[in-house]
Amino acid sequence: MSSLTVDEVTPEITYALRGAVLRPDGGDIVWAGDEEQATFHLAARTGDRVVGVVRFSPAPCPWRPLARSPWQLRGMATEPDVRGSGAGRALVVEGLARVAARGGDVVWCDARVGAAGFYERMGFTVVTDEFEKTGIGPHVGMLIDVPPSTAPRSS
Ligand SMILES: CC(C)(COP(=O)(O)OP(=O)(O)OC[C@H]1O[C@@H](n2cnc3c(N)ncnc32)[C@H](O)[C@@H]1OP(=O)(O)O)[C@@H](O)C(=O)NCCC(=O)NCCS
């Protein structure tokens, strides 16, 4: 198998996997903010095949109102046949580094309960009780403090 790469991509590159994994029943796969200039999308690939996707965008953190520069993680999905091999981790690690380079101090997400253990492995903490997202299922709020970047700011 080709080695895994993670790169910033246009939103359109993420839609097929977003749809197949996160909206298999046909819900919206194009979301508000996808085309915002500050939003960035990452794709993990083995060769030409996209095996994982995620989006990061600046957004107020519901549970950290005083965060200076909060970012939301959304649309995290990997292909079922690569799960457990590090694609999800590679996407989160790269995303957190890019958020840090942009001066972000917190990343938060509404995590599906089934994925909360993954985010905990990535260093996130559960900060809410369970809540229901209509048509999707139970979630918990999670966040991670982003250490200041030592890399030069990209913007
Ligand atoms: C959650 C998801 C993105 C994880 O992706 P992945 O490619 O399997 O992640 P990785 O292989 O990089 O796993 C990283 C670590 O998390 C662990 N892990 C992965 N999924 C986990 C889960 N659901 N619960 C607990 N731990 C998990 C792995 O075992 C691995 O552990 P390690 O640190 O010992 O190596 C993937 O399972 C997925 O797309 N699920 C369906 C969609 C979904 O729920 N997305 C999140 C929406 S909020």
PDB file of C-alpha atoms and ligand atoms in Angstrom:
ATOM      1  CA  MET A   1       0.000   0.000   0.000  1.00  0.00           C
ATOM      2  CA  SER A   2       1.244   3.546  -0.787  1.00  0.00           C
ATOM      3  CA  SER A   3       2.241   5.605   2.184  1.00  0.00           C
ATOM      4  CA  LEU A   4      -0.232   8.033   3.696  1.00  0.00           C
ATOM      5  CA  THR A   5      -0.088  11.732   2.846  1.00  0.00           C
ATOM      6  CA  VAL A   6      -2.154  14.595   4.304  1.00  0.00           C
ATOM      7  CA  ASP A   7      -2.708  17.789   2.340  1.00  0.00           C
ATOM      8  CA  GLU A   8      -4.931  20.823   2.289  1.00  0.00           C
ATOM      9  CA  VAL A   9      -7.599  20.373  -0.414  1.00  0.00           C
ATOM     10  CA  THR A  10     -10.630  22.132  -1.856  1.00  0.00           C
ATOM     11  CA  PRO A  11     -13.941  21.328  -0.134  1.00  0.00           C
ATOM     12  CA  GLU A  12     -15.170  19.377  -3.158  1.00  0.00           C
ATOM     13  CA  ILE A  13     -12.461  16.747  -2.641  1.00  0.00           C
ATOM     14  CA  THR A  14     -13.992  15.919   0.757  1.00  0.00           C
ATOM     15  CA  TYR A  15     -17.620  15.592  -0.284  1.00  0.00           C
ATOM     16  CA  ALA A  16     -17.677  11.983  -1.513  1.00  0.00           C
ATOM     17  CA  LEU A  17     -16.317  10.580   1.743  1.00  0.00           C
ATOM     18  CA  ARG A  18     -18.286  13.056   3.827  1.00  0.00           C
ATOM     19  CA  GLY A  19     -21.429  11.798   2.088  1.00  0.00           C
ATOM     20  CA  ALA A  20     -20.640   8.084   2.208  1.00  0.00           C
ATOM     21  CA  VAL A  21     -19.562   7.996   5.863  1.00  0.00           C
ATOM     22  CA  LEU A  22     -21.360  10.880   7.575  1.00  0.00           C
ATOM     23  CA  ARG A  23     -24.545  11.291   5.522  1.00  0.00           C
ATOM     24  CA  PRO A  24     -25.257   7.799   4.137  1.00  0.00           C
ATOM     25  CA  ASP A  25     -28.986   8.538   4.231  1.00  0.00           C
ATOM     26  CA  GLY A  26     -28.569  11.473   1.905  1.00  0.00           C
ATOM     27  CA  GLY A  27     -28.315  14.530   4.188  1.00  0.00           C
ATOM     28  CA  ASP A  28     -26.531  17.696   3.103  1.00  0.00           C
ATOM     29  CA  ILE A  29     -22.841  17.277   2.380  1.00  0.00           C
ATOM     30  CA  VAL A  30     -22.170  20.927   1.503  1.00  0.00           C
ATOM     31  CA  TRP A  31     -22.129  22.986   4.681  1.00  0.00           C
ATOM     32  CA  ALA A  32     -22.156  26.672   5.509  1.00  0.00           C
ATOM     33  CA  GLY A  33     -18.601  27.871   5.875  1.00  0.00           C
ATOM     34  CA  ASP A  34     -17.049  25.297   3.533  1.00  0.00           C
ATOM     35  CA  GLU A  35     -15.987  28.011   1.118  1.00  0.00           C
ATOM     36  CA  GLU A  36     -15.015  30.612   3.738  1.00  0.00           C
ATOM     37  CA  GLN A  37     -11.496  31.841   3.222  1.00  0.00           C
ATOM     38  CA  ALA A  38     -10.390  30.952   6.759  1.00  0.00           C
ATOM     39  CA  THR A  39     -11.780  27.405   6.590  1.00  0.00           C
ATOM     40  CA  PHE A  40      -9.364  24.677   5.582  1.00  0.00           C
ATOM     41  CA  HIS A  41     -10.015  21.111   4.486  1.00  0.00           C
ATOM     42  CA  LEU A  42      -7.586  18.219   4.745  1.00  0.00           C
ATOM     43  CA  ALA A  43      -7.533  14.938   2.866  1.00  0.00           C
ATOM     44  CA  ALA A  44      -5.513  11.867   3.788  1.00  0.00           C
ATOM     45  CA  ARG A  45      -4.542   9.867   0.713  1.00  0.00           C
ATOM     46  CA  THR A  46      -2.836   6.621  -0.112  1.00  0.00           C
ATOM     47  CA  GLY A  47      -1.630   7.244  -3.626  1.00  0.00           C
ATOM     48  CA  ASP A  48      -4.521   8.964  -5.410  1.00  0.00           C
ATOM     49  CA  ARG A  49      -7.210   7.494  -3.181  1.00  0.00           C
ATOM     50  CA  VAL A  50      -8.805   9.774  -0.603  1.00  0.00           C
ATOM     51  CA  VAL A  51      -9.102   7.693   2.577  1.00  0.00           C
ATOM     52  CA  GLY A  52      -9.898  10.403   5.125  1.00  0.00           C
ATOM     53  CA  VAL A  53     -11.210  13.941   5.333  1.00  0.00           C
ATOM     54  CA  VAL A  54     -11.775  16.693   7.897  1.00  0.00           C
ATOM     55  CA  ARG A  55     -12.578  20.398   8.041  1.00  0.00           C
ATOM     56  CA  PHE A  56     -11.349  23.109  10.451  1.00  0.00           C
ATOM     57  CA  SER A  57     -12.966  26.540  10.653  1.00  0.00           C
ATOM     58  CA  PRO A  58     -12.887  29.467  13.074  1.00  0.00           C
ATOM     59  CA  ALA A  59     -16.035  29.358  15.230  1.00  0.00           C
ATOM     60  CA  PRO A  60     -16.939  30.427  18.775  1.00  0.00           C
ATOM     61  CA  CYS A  61     -16.563  27.578  21.255  1.00  0.00           C
ATOM     62  CA  PRO A  62     -19.882  26.986  23.045  1.00  0.00           C
ATOM     63  CA  TRP A  63     -18.071  25.826  26.173  1.00  0.00           C
ATOM     64  CA  ARG A  64     -15.102  28.229  26.171  1.00  0.00           C
ATOM     65  CA  PRO A  65     -16.649  31.636  25.583  1.00  0.00           C
ATOM     66  CA  LEU A  66     -13.403  33.358  26.533  1.00  0.00           C
ATOM     67  CA  ALA A  67     -11.235  31.434  24.076  1.00  0.00           C
ATOM     68  CA  ARG A  68      -9.157  33.927  22.119  1.00  0.00           C
ATOM     69  CA  SER A  69      -9.159  32.082  18.784  1.00  0.00           C
ATOM     70  CA  PRO A  70     -11.409  29.002  18.811  1.00  0.00           C
ATOM     71  CA  TRP A  71     -11.718  26.629  15.862  1.00  0.00           C
ATOM     72  CA  GLN A  72     -14.275  23.920  15.142  1.00  0.00           C
ATOM     73  CA  LEU A  73     -13.377  20.470  13.794  1.00  0.00           C
ATOM     74  CA  ARG A  74     -16.138  19.024  11.576  1.00  0.00           C
ATOM     75  CA  GLY A  75     -16.684  16.414   8.911  1.00  0.00           C
ATOM     76  CA  MET A  76     -14.153  13.902  10.218  1.00  0.00           C
ATOM     77  CA  ALA A  77     -14.387  10.610   8.326  1.00  0.00           C
ATOM     78  CA  THR A  78     -12.115   7.802   7.212  1.00  0.00           C
ATOM     79  CA  GLU A  79     -12.781   4.906   4.838  1.00  0.00           C
ATOM     80  CA  PRO A  80     -13.939   1.834   6.767  1.00  0.00           C
ATOM     81  CA  ASP A  81     -11.170  -0.367   5.343  1.00  0.00           C
ATOM     82  CA  VAL A  82      -8.348   1.873   6.625  1.00  0.00           C
ATOM     83  CA  ARG A  83      -9.695   2.514  10.126  1.00  0.00           C
ATOM     84  CA  GLY A  84      -7.264   1.787  12.917  1.00  0.00           C
ATOM     85  CA  SER A  85      -4.249   2.382  10.682  1.00  0.00           C
ATOM     86  CA  GLY A  86      -3.597   6.025  11.575  1.00  0.00           C
ATOM     87  CA  ALA A  87      -5.406   8.076   8.902  1.00  0.00           C
ATOM     88  CA  GLY A  88      -7.690   9.747  11.442  1.00  0.00           C
ATOM     89  CA  ARG A  89      -4.776  10.542  13.722  1.00  0.00           C
ATOM     90  CA  ALA A  90      -2.737  11.986  10.835  1.00  0.00           C
ATOM     91  CA  LEU A  91      -5.603  14.309   9.902  1.00  0.00           C
ATOM     92  CA  VAL A  92      -6.114  15.575  13.461  1.00  0.00           C
ATOM     93  CA  VAL A  93      -2.393  16.030  14.116  1.00  0.00           C
ATOM     94  CA  GLU A  94      -1.977  17.995  10.875  1.00  0.00           C
ATOM     95  CA  GLY A  95      -5.112  20.037  11.542  1.00  0.00           C
ATOM     96  CA  LEU A  96      -4.051  20.963  15.080  1.00  0.00           C
ATOM     97  CA  ALA A  97      -0.628  22.033  13.799  1.00  0.00           C
ATOM     98  CA  ARG A  98      -2.241  24.216  11.131  1.00  0.00           C
ATOM     99  CA  VAL A  99      -4.638  25.750  13.663  1.00  0.00           C
ATOM    100  CA  ALA A 100      -1.692  26.503  15.955  1.00  0.00           C
ATOM    101  CA  ALA A 101       0.185  28.088  13.057  1.00  0.00           C
ATOM    102  CA  ARG A 102      -2.854  30.332  12.502  1.00  0.00           C
ATOM    103  CA  GLY A 103      -2.844  31.391  16.162  1.00  0.00           C
ATOM    104  CA  GLY A 104      -5.772  29.223  17.328  1.00  0.00           C
ATOM    105  CA  ASP A 105      -5.900  28.341  21.013  1.00  0.00           C
ATOM    106  CA  VAL A 106      -8.802  25.847  21.233  1.00  0.00           C
ATOM    107  CA  VAL A 107     -10.263  23.245  18.874  1.00  0.00           C
ATOM    108  CA  TRP A 108     -13.720  21.895  19.666  1.00  0.00           C
ATOM    109  CA  CYS A 109     -16.181  19.494  18.092  1.00  0.00           C
ATOM    110  CA  ASP A 110     -19.565  17.891  18.475  1.00  0.00           C
ATOM    111  CA  ALA A 111     -18.355  14.290  18.638  1.00  0.00           C
ATOM    112  CA  ARG A 112     -20.496  11.311  17.805  1.00  0.00           C
ATOM    113  CA  VAL A 113     -20.578   9.173  20.922  1.00  0.00           C
ATOM    114  CA  GLY A 114     -19.045   6.292  18.957  1.00  0.00           C
ATOM    115  CA  ALA A 115     -16.087   8.479  17.981  1.00  0.00           C
ATOM    116  CA  ALA A 116     -15.484  10.098  21.394  1.00  0.00           C
ATOM    117  CA  GLY A 117     -12.831   7.476  22.236  1.00  0.00           C
ATOM    118  CA  PHE A 118     -10.944   8.404  19.077  1.00  0.00           C
ATOM    119  CA  TYR A 119     -10.908  12.093  20.001  1.00  0.00           C
ATOM    120  CA  GLU A 120      -9.814  11.199  23.542  1.00  0.00           C
ATOM    121  CA  ARG A 121      -6.859   9.323  22.018  1.00  0.00           C
ATOM    122  CA  MET A 122      -6.074  12.565  20.190  1.00  0.00           C
ATOM    123  CA  GLY A 123      -6.065  14.517  23.466  1.00  0.00           C
ATOM    124  CA  PHE A 124      -9.575  15.955  23.453  1.00  0.00           C
ATOM    125  CA  THR A 125     -11.706  16.041  26.616  1.00  0.00           C
ATOM    126  CA  VAL A 126     -15.459  15.514  26.902  1.00  0.00           C
ATOM    127  CA  VAL A 127     -16.997  18.720  28.275  1.00  0.00           C
ATOM    128  CA  THR A 128     -20.767  18.118  28.000  1.00  0.00           C
ATOM    129  CA  ASP A 129     -23.443  15.566  28.748  1.00  0.00           C
ATOM    130  CA  GLU A 130     -24.780  13.608  25.802  1.00  0.00           C
ATOM    131  CA  PHE A 131     -27.074  15.474  23.459  1.00  0.00           C
ATOM    132  CA  GLU A 132     -29.011  14.396  20.394  1.00  0.00           C
ATOM    133  CA  LYS A 133     -28.463  15.736  16.890  1.00  0.00           C
ATOM    134  CA  THR A 134     -31.631  15.233  14.913  1.00  0.00           C
ATOM    135  CA  GLY A 135     -31.247  12.518  12.310  1.00  0.00           C
ATOM    136  CA  ILE A 136     -27.626  11.793  13.262  1.00  0.00           C
ATOM    137  CA  GLY A 137     -27.631  10.496  16.826  1.00  0.00           C
ATOM    138  CA  PRO A 138     -26.087  11.098  20.264  1.00  0.00           C
ATOM    139  CA  HIS A 139     -23.096  13.422  20.586  1.00  0.00           C
ATOM    140  CA  VAL A 140     -20.863  14.930  23.249  1.00  0.00           C
ATOM    141  CA  GLY A 141     -19.032  18.243  23.191  1.00  0.00           C
ATOM    142  CA  MET A 142     -15.240  17.867  23.211  1.00  0.00           C
ATOM    143  CA  LEU A 143     -12.286  20.239  23.092  1.00  0.00           C
ATOM    144  CA  ILE A 144      -8.528  20.440  23.178  1.00  0.00           C
ATOM    145  CA  ASP A 145      -6.244  23.305  24.111  1.00  0.00           C
ATOM    146  CA  VAL A 146      -3.827  24.038  21.289  1.00  0.00           C
ATOM    147  CA  PRO A 147      -0.309  24.847  22.387  1.00  0.00           C
ATOM    148  CA  PRO A 148       1.209  27.938  20.773  1.00  0.00           C
ATOM    149  CA  SER A 149       2.969  27.161  17.528  1.00  0.00           C
ATOM    150  CA  THR A 150       6.678  27.556  17.150  1.00  0.00           C
ATOM    151  CA  ALA A 151       6.187  27.745  13.378  1.00  0.00           C
ATOM    152  CA  PRO A 152       5.817  31.109  11.649  1.00  0.00           C
ATOM    153  CA  ARG A 153       2.224  32.285  11.269  1.00  0.00           C
ATOM    154  CA  SER A 154       0.812  31.513   7.831  1.00  0.00           C
ATOM    155  CA  SER A 155      -1.535  34.500   7.967  1.00  0.00           C
TER     156      SER A 155
HETATM  157  C1  LIG B   1     -13.649   8.114  14.096  1.00  0.00           C
HETATM  158  C2  LIG B   1     -12.766   7.868  12.863  1.00  0.00           C
HETATM  159  C3  LIG B   1     -12.592   9.148  12.089  1.00  0.00           C
HETATM  160  C4  LIG B   1     -11.396   7.345  13.367  1.00  0.00           C
HETATM  161  O1  LIG B   1     -10.543   7.216  12.238  1.00  0.00           O
HETATM  162  P1  LIG B   1      -9.357   6.121  12.157  1.00  0.00           P
HETATM  163  O2  LIG B   1      -8.752   6.286  10.798  1.00  0.00           O
HETATM  164  O3  LIG B   1      -9.845   4.775  12.535  1.00  0.00           O
HETATM  165  O4  LIG B   1      -8.382   6.644  13.284  1.00  0.00           O
HETATM  166  P2  LIG B   1      -6.895   6.129  13.632  1.00  0.00           P
HETATM  167  O5  LIG B   1      -6.642   4.803  12.967  1.00  0.00           O
HETATM  168  O6  LIG B   1      -5.936   7.210  13.319  1.00  0.00           O
HETATM  169  O7  LIG B   1      -6.984   5.925  15.201  1.00  0.00           O
HETATM  170  C5  LIG B   1      -6.213   6.670  16.126  1.00  0.00           C
HETATM  171  C6  LIG B   1      -6.354   6.012  17.493  1.00  0.00           C
HETATM  172  O8  LIG B   1      -7.728   6.114  17.913  1.00  0.00           O
HETATM  173  C7  LIG B   1      -8.245   4.808  18.177  1.00  0.00           C
HETATM  174  N1  LIG B   1      -9.641   4.831  17.716  1.00  0.00           N
HETATM  175  C8  LIG B   1     -10.088   4.954  16.466  1.00  0.00           C
HETATM  176  N2  LIG B   1     -11.428   4.979  16.440  1.00  0.00           N
HETATM  177  C9  LIG B   1     -11.822   4.843  17.725  1.00  0.00           C
HETATM  178  C10 LIG B   1     -13.089   4.806  18.349  1.00  0.00           C
HETATM  179  N3  LIG B   1     -14.231   4.918  17.630  1.00  0.00           N
HETATM  180  N4  LIG B   1     -13.133   4.678  19.704  1.00  0.00           N
HETATM  181  C11 LIG B   1     -11.998   4.560  20.424  1.00  0.00           C
HETATM  182  N5  LIG B   1     -10.751   4.628  19.881  1.00  0.00           N
HETATM  183  C12 LIG B   1     -10.688   4.750  18.546  1.00  0.00           C
HETATM  184  C13 LIG B   1      -7.397   3.875  17.354  1.00  0.00           C
HETATM  185  O9  LIG B   1      -7.418   2.580  17.871  1.00  0.00           O
HETATM  186  C14 LIG B   1      -6.039   4.522  17.478  1.00  0.00           C
HETATM  187  O10 LIG B   1      -5.512   4.211  18.728  1.00  0.00           O
HETATM  188  P3  LIG B   1      -3.917   4.229  19.037  1.00  0.00           P
HETATM  189  O11 LIG B   1      -3.668   5.620  19.549  1.00  0.00           O
HETATM  190  O12 LIG B   1      -3.740   3.180  20.061  1.00  0.00           O
HETATM  191  O13 LIG B   1      -3.207   3.959  17.760  1.00  0.00           O
HETATM  192  C15 LIG B   1     -13.385   6.759  11.946  1.00  0.00           C
HETATM  193  O14 LIG B   1     -13.643   5.617  12.714  1.00  0.00           O
HETATM  194  C16 LIG B   1     -14.678   7.172  11.256  1.00  0.00           C
HETATM  195  O15 LIG B   1     -14.661   7.767  10.176  1.00  0.00           O
HETATM  196  N6  LIG B   1     -15.823   6.825  11.866  1.00  0.00           N
HETATM  197  C17 LIG B   1     -17.141   7.072  11.272  1.00  0.00           C
HETATM  198  C18 LIG B   1     -17.455   8.546  11.166  1.00  0.00           C
HETATM  199  C19 LIG B   1     -17.386   9.275  12.487  1.00  0.00           C
HETATM  200  O16 LIG B   1     -17.913   8.847  13.503  1.00  0.00           O
HETATM  201  N7  LIG B   1     -16.710  10.447  12.426  1.00  0.00           N
HETATM  202  C20 LIG B   1     -16.603  11.325  13.559  1.00  0.00           C
HETATM  203  C21 LIG B   1     -17.791  12.236  13.554  1.00  0.00           C
HETATM  204  S1  LIG B   1     -17.822  13.253  15.023  1.00  0.00           S
END
